[in-house]
């Protein structure tokens, strides 16, 4: 059981040692990578364990204890495998990718700190601990997005990510408190019985109250998992180093929202969620996110942005599945998506690295001859993402489509349309970047990356293909009942195959051999104007008004009255008393004489 | 024969003159002399009280004893005070209190 504590605190110790002792030493990357690999091994050792060690009372107020505790079950150990697995491979990849970076010690310390925070979310046994680590994850994401903080865009993106997350987290905190009020328990284990008591006590209003609480908690997931309308930070977060995008903004952190939602569902009892209106809201938010993000992805030119929008779209699928109370399907998609999306991001990282930090797909081209291993692994990742039959993505997406089909007819067609768009934009990306002829100097001089980089790619490519089959899927956080091995052909599968064929054909026909984008849809290219609306409405009105109010408080009340007033009062009192120090000897003597006379008057004459 | 009140009246006059001199005069030597005048006023009243307060037919000599102490202390004070005034004159080339205003706030 102590293994779990080691698993949780090892990355923190490593991050602390890196930051406080080793600082800019060249061994920092190796220490961090070692700890990530050790975490992976520990996660393997923890598979199948249940229960958890005795929690530590972190803070006690009377009888109330805030615990730091670990909950081991299928869900958390499976999720740990994803986190540490992708984490270890990303660490190894980063060794090569960040080799020439000046701040690589800082970078690896940040990665270790992220691993700590993410482990905390996954292993948490109560909601307060989830919230603490939820914030820590946001913070480490901030650090890593802003790794190249000298670039203004990176610093802005880091700030934006942090603020967007904070907006969601505010709702999350209210949701936690509401749920605490409803169930009387903070630990996941104690929630169900508390909820049953609440339902018997309030048979009429429990649906509304619980829905409100779940929606508030969902706010947290909207922020962290970048659902509409708080999705705007994720594409901007691509300013960070590419391995960070792979680890945090594709495989693990953004999936934390889905994981947390599913954890809440399991803790409260899945069947209850069928009755909650909140589930519909969650499902539709996911569906809309999936659709909008897929549409936006079709018109992006930056290789990482295409992948970022595709991540948004897939996260939308997962959230939709959770909303449809088919959380197993969502978690299974999370499991497979983590591998192939990390693969795609690391692949794009390798491409960017080889093309001398060129990210525009229209300036690449012909990479298949220059970088065969990367191209092959990237192609496998694409195949998994667009759900080619036989790959892991096919099985997991199939489950989600199945769930949508069984539950909710309109959402099924939304999901099916997204399933057309996904192959379309991935084919576009692949055809433009890897096929054809080179369109820039950088792409011409690209050559295959070293084994430290293609090693993780090959491993991830392998997992992208086989993780849908039961011998791997059995490790996933919530293994679905029927996966790769027990798959049946039906109407859903037919539609999904048709979508795949339509998407790939359209993408290939439209983009093969083109040197510039034949399509131009400003609405998609400008991301549905979300950012400009936020800039113009939120920033101009809300932020400026708030700034004016804050300025009034700051300048007038605090600075003028409190700080300035106090200092002015002191100075003027001092000035007043300064006048007494006339420097005239006789003045002092006179005052002294007067004093003596007064003393005599009071003591002698006033006595009687 | 002069009564106790006469002595005390003279003593009070002396003290007032001394205090007025200390407060009004600008020459520090005069101020110093006025200080001595105030001490003398105190001595005079002490002696007067001593004379008019008889214990077993004799004056109360405690008062006169105190006068000797005061005179002794006054002598010592004059020695120190004059030394300070001379040092002050050497440092500032003046003994007028109007011009000694370094302590003005």
XYZ file of C-alpha atoms in Angstrom:
713
model
C 0.000 0.000 0.000
C 2.940 2.292 0.566
C 3.626 2.014 -3.152
C 0.706 4.351 -3.741
C 2.226 7.018 -1.508
C 5.541 6.666 -3.320
C 3.732 6.936 -6.639
C 2.054 10.141 -5.496
C 5.000 11.900 -3.895
C 7.938 10.718 -6.013
C 7.358 13.328 -8.740
C 6.965 16.074 -6.126
C 10.231 15.115 -4.454
C 11.921 15.032 -7.843
C 10.508 18.430 -8.783
C 11.603 19.882 -5.443
C 15.097 18.428 -5.685
C 15.371 19.682 -9.249
C 14.248 23.144 -8.357
C 16.023 23.595 -5.031
C 19.198 21.527 -5.316
C 20.064 20.688 -8.897
C 18.747 23.884 -10.456
C 20.259 24.209 -13.921
C 22.329 21.053 -13.745
C 22.496 18.863 -16.830
C 21.253 15.835 -14.894
C 17.807 17.345 -14.280
C 16.262 15.865 -17.470
C 17.582 12.428 -16.597
C 16.324 12.599 -13.006
C 12.857 13.636 -14.179
C 12.761 10.999 -16.895
C 13.914 8.379 -14.392
C 11.140 9.325 -12.030
C 8.568 9.183 -14.819
C 9.706 5.682 -15.793
C 9.698 4.661 -12.124
C 6.134 5.987 -11.854
C 5.157 3.838 -14.820
C 6.621 0.745 -13.143
C 4.828 1.599 -9.890
C 1.582 1.960 -11.814
C 2.075 -1.517 -13.235
C 2.628 -2.854 -9.719
C -0.577 -1.202 -8.525
C -2.786 -2.772 -11.189
C -5.605 -4.743 -9.649
C -5.110 -3.276 -6.186
C -8.165 -1.890 -4.471
C -8.823 0.084 -1.312
C -6.005 2.411 -0.367
C -3.707 3.369 2.487
C -4.966 5.214 5.558
C -5.548 8.854 4.674
C -3.486 11.600 6.252
C -5.364 14.358 8.042
C -4.002 17.304 6.177
C -5.980 19.931 8.053
C -8.400 19.486 10.937
C -11.036 21.909 12.141
C -12.743 20.390 15.151
C -14.227 17.104 14.022
C -13.883 17.999 10.383
C -10.837 16.666 8.592
C -9.427 17.510 5.202
C -7.743 14.329 4.086
C -5.007 13.547 1.660
C -5.959 10.015 0.794
C -5.591 7.554 -2.015
C -8.360 5.561 -3.587
C -7.198 2.569 -5.525
C -9.661 0.903 -7.830
C -9.969 -0.151 -11.422
C -10.661 3.417 -12.486
C -7.730 5.095 -10.776
C -5.111 2.418 -11.453
C -6.151 2.256 -15.102
C -5.987 6.032 -15.421
C -2.575 6.032 -13.712
C -1.344 3.692 -16.395
C -2.401 6.167 -19.073
C -0.907 9.135 -17.243
C 2.416 7.551 -16.397
C 2.635 5.667 -19.694
C 2.174 8.731 -21.859
C 4.184 10.706 -19.297
C 7.198 8.413 -19.452
C 7.210 8.364 -23.255
C 6.852 12.133 -23.429
C 9.742 12.541 -20.982
C 11.921 10.329 -23.183
C 10.830 12.193 -26.318
C 11.554 15.508 -24.609
C 15.121 14.459 -23.861
C 15.780 14.783 -27.570
C 13.246 17.484 -28.405
C 14.399 19.893 -25.718
C 18.056 18.961 -25.935
C 19.221 22.366 -27.127
C 16.788 24.421 -25.087
C 18.333 26.734 -22.530
C 15.532 26.282 -20.029
C 15.351 22.514 -20.211
C 16.000 22.102 -16.483
C 12.998 24.329 -15.800
C 11.026 22.396 -18.400
C 11.687 19.006 -16.848
C 11.021 20.305 -13.355
C 7.684 21.551 -14.673
C 6.959 18.140 -16.197
C 7.704 16.401 -12.896
C 5.491 18.830 -11.058
C 2.755 18.175 -13.578
C 3.112 14.430 -13.059
C 2.664 15.003 -9.320
C -0.465 17.106 -9.790
C -2.004 14.711 -12.291
C -1.272 11.711 -10.069
C -2.981 13.563 -7.247
C -6.161 14.075 -9.284
C -6.279 10.474 -10.366
C -5.602 8.955 -6.960
C -7.624 11.408 -4.880
C -10.167 9.815 -2.577
C -12.062 12.988 -1.766
C -13.255 16.036 -3.591
C -11.164 18.613 -1.755
C -8.005 16.777 -2.697
C -9.235 16.584 -6.290
C -9.772 20.315 -6.224
C -6.318 21.061 -4.807
C -4.599 18.976 -7.434
C -6.987 20.286 -10.071
C -5.597 23.747 -9.383
C -2.027 22.451 -9.257
C -2.519 20.894 -12.683
C -3.728 24.235 -13.966
C -0.678 25.870 -12.482
C 1.811 23.406 -13.963
C 0.038 23.719 -17.284
C 0.508 27.484 -16.983
C 4.226 27.002 -16.328
C 4.683 24.681 -19.276
C 2.599 26.614 -21.815
C 4.598 29.674 -20.890
C 7.891 27.817 -21.096
C 9.088 30.162 -23.818
C 7.882 33.124 -21.852
C 10.090 35.508 -23.798
C 7.600 35.081 -26.650
C 4.655 37.334 -25.998
C 2.202 34.916 -27.571
C 3.338 32.116 -25.252
C 3.023 34.286 -22.168
C -0.441 35.390 -23.287
C -1.510 31.840 -24.028
C -0.376 30.699 -20.585
C -2.337 33.482 -18.964
C -5.389 32.743 -21.065
C -5.283 29.052 -20.203
C -5.014 29.813 -16.531
C -7.838 32.340 -16.554
C -10.197 30.141 -18.586
C -9.530 27.312 -16.184
C -10.165 29.566 -13.236
C -13.567 30.529 -14.618
C -14.535 26.888 -14.749
C -12.941 26.104 -11.419
C -15.060 28.680 -9.690
C -18.168 26.754 -10.674
C -16.383 23.554 -9.766
C -15.745 24.768 -6.242
C -19.383 25.758 -5.788
C -20.382 22.352 -7.119
C -18.110 20.596 -4.637
C -19.586 22.574 -1.774
C -23.133 21.864 -2.990
C -22.434 18.182 -3.290
C -20.908 18.238 0.153
C -24.031 19.916 1.444
C -26.228 17.324 -0.265
C -24.376 14.166 0.658
C -22.573 15.316 3.786
C -19.457 13.542 2.589
C -16.360 14.750 0.835
C -14.873 11.340 0.174
C -16.050 9.552 -2.957
C -16.692 6.408 -0.953
C -19.199 8.072 1.380
C -21.224 9.951 -1.236
C -23.660 7.307 -2.299
C -25.142 6.616 1.136
C -25.391 10.344 1.815
C -27.237 10.850 -1.447
C -29.695 8.057 -0.652
C -30.491 9.723 2.660
C -30.954 13.042 0.877
C -33.303 11.543 -1.690
C -35.521 9.937 0.957
C -35.556 13.175 2.923
C -36.360 15.394 -0.084
C -38.271 13.273 -2.589
C -39.477 16.270 -4.611
C -36.556 18.616 -4.994
C -33.570 16.287 -5.087
C -33.503 16.125 -8.878
C -33.219 19.899 -9.229
C -30.686 20.328 -6.445
C -28.522 17.477 -7.594
C -28.704 18.709 -11.195
C -27.494 22.132 -10.118
C -24.625 20.595 -8.172
C -23.652 18.331 -11.062
C -23.781 21.244 -13.504
C -21.539 23.320 -11.254
C -19.099 20.439 -11.080
C -19.403 20.139 -14.841
C -18.180 23.763 -15.053
C -14.846 22.517 -13.798
C -14.779 19.904 -16.525
C -15.783 22.516 -19.121
C -12.742 24.547 -18.150
C -10.246 21.732 -17.821
C -11.487 19.615 -20.717
C -11.920 22.718 -22.876
C -15.579 22.381 -23.806
C -17.546 25.164 -25.497
C -17.596 27.994 -24.422
C -14.340 27.779 -22.455
C -12.486 25.890 -25.199
C -10.561 28.932 -26.439
C -7.512 28.319 -24.279
C -6.645 24.902 -25.678
C -5.690 25.904 -29.241
C -3.660 28.808 -27.854
C -1.940 26.458 -25.441
C -0.153 25.037 -28.485
C 2.371 27.827 -27.925
C 4.002 25.519 -25.410
C 6.622 22.947 -26.406
C 5.071 20.154 -28.478
C 5.754 17.304 -25.997
C 3.856 19.334 -23.427
C 0.954 19.570 -25.846
C 1.093 15.812 -26.232
C 1.165 15.101 -22.517
C -0.997 17.806 -21.022
C -3.179 19.149 -23.776
C -4.020 15.906 -25.476
C -3.613 12.836 -23.332
C -3.891 13.570 -19.649
C -4.824 16.939 -18.194
C -7.657 17.739 -20.579
C -8.955 14.223 -19.994
C -9.048 14.943 -16.263
C -12.427 16.627 -16.688
C -13.887 13.495 -18.230
C -12.243 11.348 -15.580
C -13.613 13.528 -12.787
C -17.135 13.512 -14.237
C -17.045 9.765 -14.538
C -15.710 9.478 -10.997
C -18.641 11.547 -9.754
C -21.085 9.413 -11.723
C -19.662 6.218 -10.311
C -19.543 7.622 -6.780
C -23.125 8.853 -6.855
C -24.460 5.826 -8.623
C -24.659 5.739 -12.410
C -28.374 4.903 -12.677
C -29.362 8.167 -10.925
C -27.905 10.177 -13.792
C -30.514 8.849 -16.201
C -33.074 10.960 -14.370
C -31.067 14.184 -14.164
C -31.672 16.989 -16.673
C -28.029 17.896 -16.088
C -27.015 14.816 -18.060
C -28.682 16.224 -21.171
C -26.827 19.507 -20.758
C -23.547 17.649 -20.420
C -24.249 15.481 -23.444
C -25.237 18.408 -25.628
C -22.252 20.492 -24.523
C -20.038 17.599 -25.528
C -21.830 17.117 -28.832
C -21.689 20.805 -29.746
C -18.021 20.983 -28.800
C -17.283 17.957 -30.947
C -19.078 19.498 -33.915
C -17.731 23.052 -33.676
C -14.181 21.911 -33.025
C -14.263 19.525 -35.987
C -15.546 22.305 -38.247
C -12.819 24.657 -37.045
C -10.176 21.987 -37.547
C -10.963 21.761 -41.253
C -9.583 25.230 -41.912
C -6.488 25.451 -39.723
C -3.023 25.657 -41.260
C -0.882 25.107 -38.199
C -0.228 21.403 -37.757
C -0.526 21.652 -33.993
C -3.733 23.645 -34.166
C -5.386 21.043 -36.361
C -4.494 18.467 -33.742
C -5.642 20.771 -30.945
C -9.068 21.157 -32.509
C -9.237 17.466 -33.144
C -8.463 16.951 -29.436
C -11.317 19.309 -28.574
C -13.583 17.361 -30.854
C -12.620 14.011 -29.314
C -13.002 15.431 -25.806
C -16.459 16.499 -26.892
C -17.162 12.857 -27.790
C -16.033 11.725 -24.350
C -18.054 14.338 -22.500
C -21.040 13.455 -24.643
C -20.637 9.817 -23.692
C -20.510 10.719 -20.007
C -23.589 12.884 -20.465
C -25.369 9.973 -22.124
C -24.549 7.957 -18.999
C -22.273 5.748 -21.038
C -19.186 6.737 -19.082
C -17.472 3.422 -19.809
C -17.508 4.291 -23.501
C -16.138 7.760 -22.721
C -13.385 6.380 -20.516
C -12.509 3.767 -23.101
C -12.252 6.488 -25.719
C -10.122 8.488 -23.284
C -7.854 5.461 -22.911
C -7.353 4.855 -26.621
C -7.349 8.569 -27.471
C -4.532 9.189 -25.002
C -2.219 6.891 -26.922
C -3.005 7.916 -30.458
C -3.315 11.628 -29.750
C -0.042 11.633 -27.828
C 1.397 9.816 -30.837
C 0.045 12.414 -33.253
C 1.342 15.297 -31.166
C 4.756 13.754 -30.683
C 4.765 12.976 -34.424
C 3.973 16.590 -35.197
C 6.715 17.509 -32.739
C 9.163 15.376 -34.681
C 8.021 17.010 -37.923
C 8.336 20.496 -36.465
C 11.754 19.617 -35.069
C 12.919 18.265 -38.425
C 11.537 21.227 -40.375
C 13.384 23.730 -38.168
C 10.345 24.805 -36.179
C 8.060 25.243 -39.162
C 4.454 24.598 -38.157
C 2.520 25.612 -41.274
C 1.430 22.486 -43.119
C 1.448 24.360 -46.438
C 5.184 24.852 -46.031
C 5.841 21.152 -45.457
C 5.071 18.430 -47.960
C 6.903 15.373 -49.203
C 8.004 14.367 -45.744
C 7.179 10.726 -46.421
C 10.480 10.325 -48.250
C 12.521 12.280 -45.730
C 11.055 10.874 -42.516
C 9.696 7.394 -43.192
C 9.420 6.220 -39.561
C 7.688 9.369 -38.396
C 5.361 9.268 -41.377
C 4.459 5.632 -40.774
C 3.733 6.168 -37.090
C 1.825 9.368 -37.831
C -0.244 7.489 -40.396
C -1.101 4.850 -37.790
C -2.101 7.574 -35.355
C -4.304 9.143 -38.041
C -5.833 5.764 -38.748
C -6.716 5.331 -35.085
C -8.121 8.850 -34.852
C -10.295 8.553 -37.929
C -11.463 5.143 -36.722
C -10.178 2.840 -39.415
C -11.587 -0.599 -38.575
C -9.144 -2.685 -36.596
C -7.467 0.216 -34.829
C -8.204 1.169 -31.249
C -10.009 4.384 -32.134
C -12.560 2.468 -34.182
C -13.721 0.383 -31.233
C -13.915 3.221 -28.764
C -15.673 5.623 -31.130
C -18.048 2.833 -32.078
C -19.040 2.471 -28.433
C -19.809 6.164 -28.157
C -21.835 6.144 -31.375
C -23.672 3.084 -30.068
C -24.472 4.848 -26.842
C -25.691 7.917 -28.734
C -27.771 5.739 -30.993
C -29.419 3.944 -28.108
C -30.124 7.051 -26.074
C -30.564 10.127 -28.119
C -31.332 10.309 -31.768
C -30.247 13.900 -32.657
C -26.920 13.574 -30.893
C -26.203 10.431 -32.844
C -26.395 12.337 -36.118
C -24.208 15.103 -34.708
C -21.665 12.486 -33.727
C -21.937 10.821 -37.096
C -21.346 14.123 -38.885
C -18.276 14.703 -36.720
C -17.176 11.230 -37.757
C -17.232 12.481 -41.379
C -15.319 15.639 -40.547
C -12.593 13.885 -38.556
C -11.293 11.786 -41.479
C -11.666 14.814 -43.726
C -9.383 17.129 -41.798
C -6.915 14.411 -40.839
C -6.625 13.358 -44.493
C -6.113 17.000 -45.388
C -3.369 17.280 -42.784
C -1.675 14.076 -43.846
C -1.895 14.694 -47.572
C -0.665 18.272 -47.351
C 2.129 17.736 -44.863
C 3.503 14.330 -45.790
C 2.633 13.652 -49.421
C 3.301 15.647 -52.564
C 6.468 17.649 -52.968
C 8.286 19.900 -50.561
C 7.133 23.502 -50.528
C 9.837 25.141 -48.452
C 13.512 25.019 -47.724
C 12.942 23.593 -44.246
C 10.868 20.695 -45.530
C 13.460 19.964 -48.192
C 16.217 19.627 -45.626
C 14.177 17.632 -43.133
C 15.626 14.306 -42.115
C 14.568 11.474 -39.837
C 14.759 12.209 -36.102
C 16.932 10.250 -33.703
C 15.944 7.050 -31.887
C 15.110 8.884 -28.649
C 12.328 10.487 -30.634
C 11.128 7.723 -32.917
C 11.333 5.139 -30.116
C 8.363 6.600 -28.225
C 6.603 7.148 -31.549
C 6.870 3.472 -32.481
C 5.708 2.329 -29.048
C 2.761 4.704 -29.148
C 1.916 3.642 -32.705
C 1.807 0.060 -31.517
C -0.513 1.022 -28.667
C -2.636 3.164 -30.974
C -3.428 0.075 -32.980
C -3.729 -2.632 -30.352
C -5.087 -0.822 -27.311
C -8.639 -1.561 -28.439
C -8.223 -5.316 -27.985
C -9.089 -6.958 -24.734
C -5.554 -7.861 -23.625
C -4.712 -4.147 -23.493
C -8.185 -2.728 -23.030
C -8.464 -4.801 -19.854
C -6.076 -2.335 -18.254
C -8.182 0.643 -19.223
C -9.851 2.666 -16.450
C -13.322 1.344 -17.175
C -13.234 -1.606 -19.546
C -16.387 -1.698 -21.649
C -18.385 -4.863 -21.938
C -17.806 -5.356 -25.615
C -14.651 -4.131 -27.279
C -12.357 -5.188 -30.104
C -12.911 -8.900 -29.719
C -16.640 -8.917 -29.361
C -17.610 -6.499 -32.070
C -20.799 -6.816 -34.081
C -21.599 -5.339 -37.448
C -24.764 -3.274 -37.325
C -26.332 -0.082 -38.529
C -24.054 2.068 -36.385
C -20.960 0.386 -37.742
C -22.251 0.863 -41.264
C -22.779 4.564 -40.761
C -19.393 4.947 -39.149
C -17.686 3.143 -42.055
C -19.583 5.247 -44.567
C -18.511 8.398 -42.699
C -14.900 7.245 -42.798
C -14.994 6.551 -46.534
C -16.742 9.833 -47.354
C -14.349 11.842 -45.187
C -11.158 10.296 -46.481
C -12.260 10.441 -50.115
C -13.332 14.049 -49.866
C -10.117 15.014 -48.116
C -7.936 13.157 -50.590
C -9.689 14.402 -53.715
C -9.764 17.976 -52.497
C -6.230 18.290 -51.227
C -4.025 15.846 -53.135
C -1.347 17.715 -55.060
C -2.569 21.159 -54.031
C -0.125 23.877 -53.053
C -2.623 26.083 -51.303
C -5.964 25.607 -49.642
C -8.712 25.281 -52.277
C -11.357 25.909 -49.625
C -11.692 29.120 -47.709
C -14.441 29.347 -45.126
C -13.799 32.438 -42.988
C -16.276 31.316 -40.333
C -14.305 28.137 -39.647
C -10.920 29.707 -40.223
C -11.703 32.396 -37.671
C -12.925 29.794 -35.204
C -16.555 30.978 -35.211
C -15.267 34.352 -34.011
C -15.207 33.071 -30.437
C -11.972 34.838 -29.681
C -13.015 38.155 -31.193
C -16.341 38.022 -29.372
C -14.533 37.382 -26.122
C -12.095 40.153 -26.888
C -14.760 42.666 -27.779
C -17.443 41.809 -25.269
C -15.759 40.260 -22.287
C -12.530 42.129 -22.412
C -13.823 45.495 -23.483
C -16.920 45.742 -21.334
C -16.395 43.450 -18.401
C -12.691 43.750 -17.997
C -12.562 47.471 -18.592
C -15.469 48.121 -16.250
C -13.974 45.904 -13.621
C -10.660 47.583 -14.156
C -12.259 50.986 -13.616
C -13.914 49.838 -10.395
C -10.760 48.210 -9.168
C -8.832 51.303 -10.133
C -11.219 53.423 -8.079
C -10.765 51.192 -5.052
C -7.068 50.953 -5.547
C -6.271 54.547 -6.345
C -8.857 56.376 -4.307
C -9.752 54.208 -1.348
C -6.634 52.209 -0.708
C -3.941 54.459 -2.056
C -5.603 57.814 -1.413
C -7.443 57.294 1.831
C -5.853 54.370 3.592
C -2.214 54.482 2.678
C -1.912 58.124 1.666
C -4.334 59.336 4.341
C -2.488 57.565 7.103
C 0.849 58.877 5.977
C -0.509 62.393 5.559
C -2.114 62.287 9.005
C 1.146 61.173 10.547
C 3.111 63.832 8.718
C 0.752 66.662 9.643
C 0.612 65.624 13.299
C 4.376 65.547 13.260
C 4.476 69.012 11.707
C 2.164 70.274 14.400
C 4.382 69.024 17.176
C 7.464 70.191 15.337
C 6.372 73.759 15.983
C 6.903 73.134 19.692
C 10.588 72.566 19.109
C 11.213 76.274 18.649
C 14.902 76.084 19.475
C 14.508 79.094 21.734
C 16.085 78.491 25.108
C 13.865 80.999 26.865
C 10.796 79.450 25.373
C 11.731 76.130 26.949
C 12.527 77.826 30.230
C 9.207 79.626 30.152
C 7.317 76.412 29.468
C 9.256 74.735 32.225
C 8.424 77.536 34.676
C 4.798 77.445 33.637
C 4.791 73.694 34.183
C 6.254 74.063 37.660
C 3.656 76.679 38.528
C 0.878 74.443 37.244
C 2.188 71.473 39.248
C 2.334 73.620 42.358
C -1.137 74.927 41.675
C -2.592 71.482 41.258
C -0.749 69.870 44.171
C -0.836 72.637 46.759
C -3.740 74.930 46.095
C -6.229 72.551 44.518
C -5.738 69.954 47.258
C -7.815 71.742 49.827
C 11.261 93.184 63.985
C 10.820 91.626 60.560
C 8.310 88.785 60.426
C 8.487 85.495 58.465
C 6.195 86.967 55.876
C 8.652 89.778 55.146
C 11.437 87.294 54.526
C 9.215 85.144 52.333
C 8.103 88.229 50.404
C 11.700 89.210 49.687
C 12.460 85.622 48.766
C 9.533 85.527 46.385
C 10.636 88.808 44.811
C 14.122 87.463 44.327
C 12.788 84.283 42.750
C 10.496 86.171 40.414
C 13.287 88.494 39.333
C 15.462 85.456 38.709
C 12.788 83.616 36.720
C 12.000 86.740 34.727
C 15.689 87.156 33.961
C 15.980 83.539 32.839
C 12.982 83.872 30.572
C 13.586 87.348 29.208
C 17.320 88.006 28.990
C 19.242 86.860 25.915
C 22.755 86.991 27.237
C 23.508 83.571 28.590
C 25.787 84.948 31.361
C 22.897 87.042 32.673
C 20.594 84.019 32.409
C 23.141 82.122 34.431
C 23.327 84.841 37.077
C 19.539 84.895 37.293
C 19.605 81.164 37.929
C 21.891 81.870 40.902
C 19.421 84.501 42.038
C 16.675 81.903 42.108
C 18.881 79.619 44.187
C 19.519 82.485 46.590
C 15.782 83.088 46.875
C 15.338 79.453 47.859
C 18.192 79.772 50.377
C 16.635 82.834 51.891
C 13.287 81.164 52.473
C 15.047 78.088 53.927
C 16.969 80.217 56.380
C 13.830 82.157 57.234
C 11.850 79.005 57.926
C 14.757 77.680 59.964
C 14.884 80.831 62.035
C 11.172 81.025 62.767
C 10.602 77.328 63.425
C 12.036 76.826 66.880
C 12.599 73.380 68.323
C 13.089 73.436 72.146
C 13.939 77.181 71.978
C 16.512 76.769 69.243
C 16.119 77.388 65.449
C 15.508 74.269 63.340
C 19.028 73.765 61.954
C 17.910 71.247 59.372
C 16.940 74.148 57.103
C 20.306 75.817 57.469
C 22.073 72.509 56.797
C 20.186 72.308 53.522
C 21.319 75.830 52.656
C 24.946 74.758 52.941
C 24.295 71.883 50.591
C 22.588 74.199 48.132
C 25.508 76.641 48.237
C 27.963 73.798 47.673
C 25.990 72.403 44.782
C 25.573 75.931 43.368
C 29.336 76.421 43.470
C 29.885 73.172 41.623
C 27.163 74.089 39.138
C 28.771 77.474 38.490
C 32.077 75.788 37.749
C 30.491 73.394 35.249
C 28.128 76.021 33.844
C 30.825 78.589 33.158
C 32.984 75.917 31.552
C 30.089 75.017 29.269
C 29.523 78.664 28.389
C 33.190 79.115 27.514
C 33.149 75.978 25.378
C 29.992 77.229 23.738
C 31.571 80.597 23.009
C 34.609 78.905 21.505
C 32.435 76.772 19.296
C 29.903 79.381 18.214
C 31.549 82.752 18.815
C 28.380 83.912 20.554
C 26.611 83.690 23.872
C 23.285 85.101 22.736
C 20.519 82.551 23.078
C 18.706 83.910 20.015
C 21.509 82.647 17.849
C 21.647 79.184 19.409
C 18.806 77.527 17.484
C 20.231 74.185 16.307
C 17.460 72.351 18.166
C 14.735 74.093 16.176
C 12.500 71.395 14.642
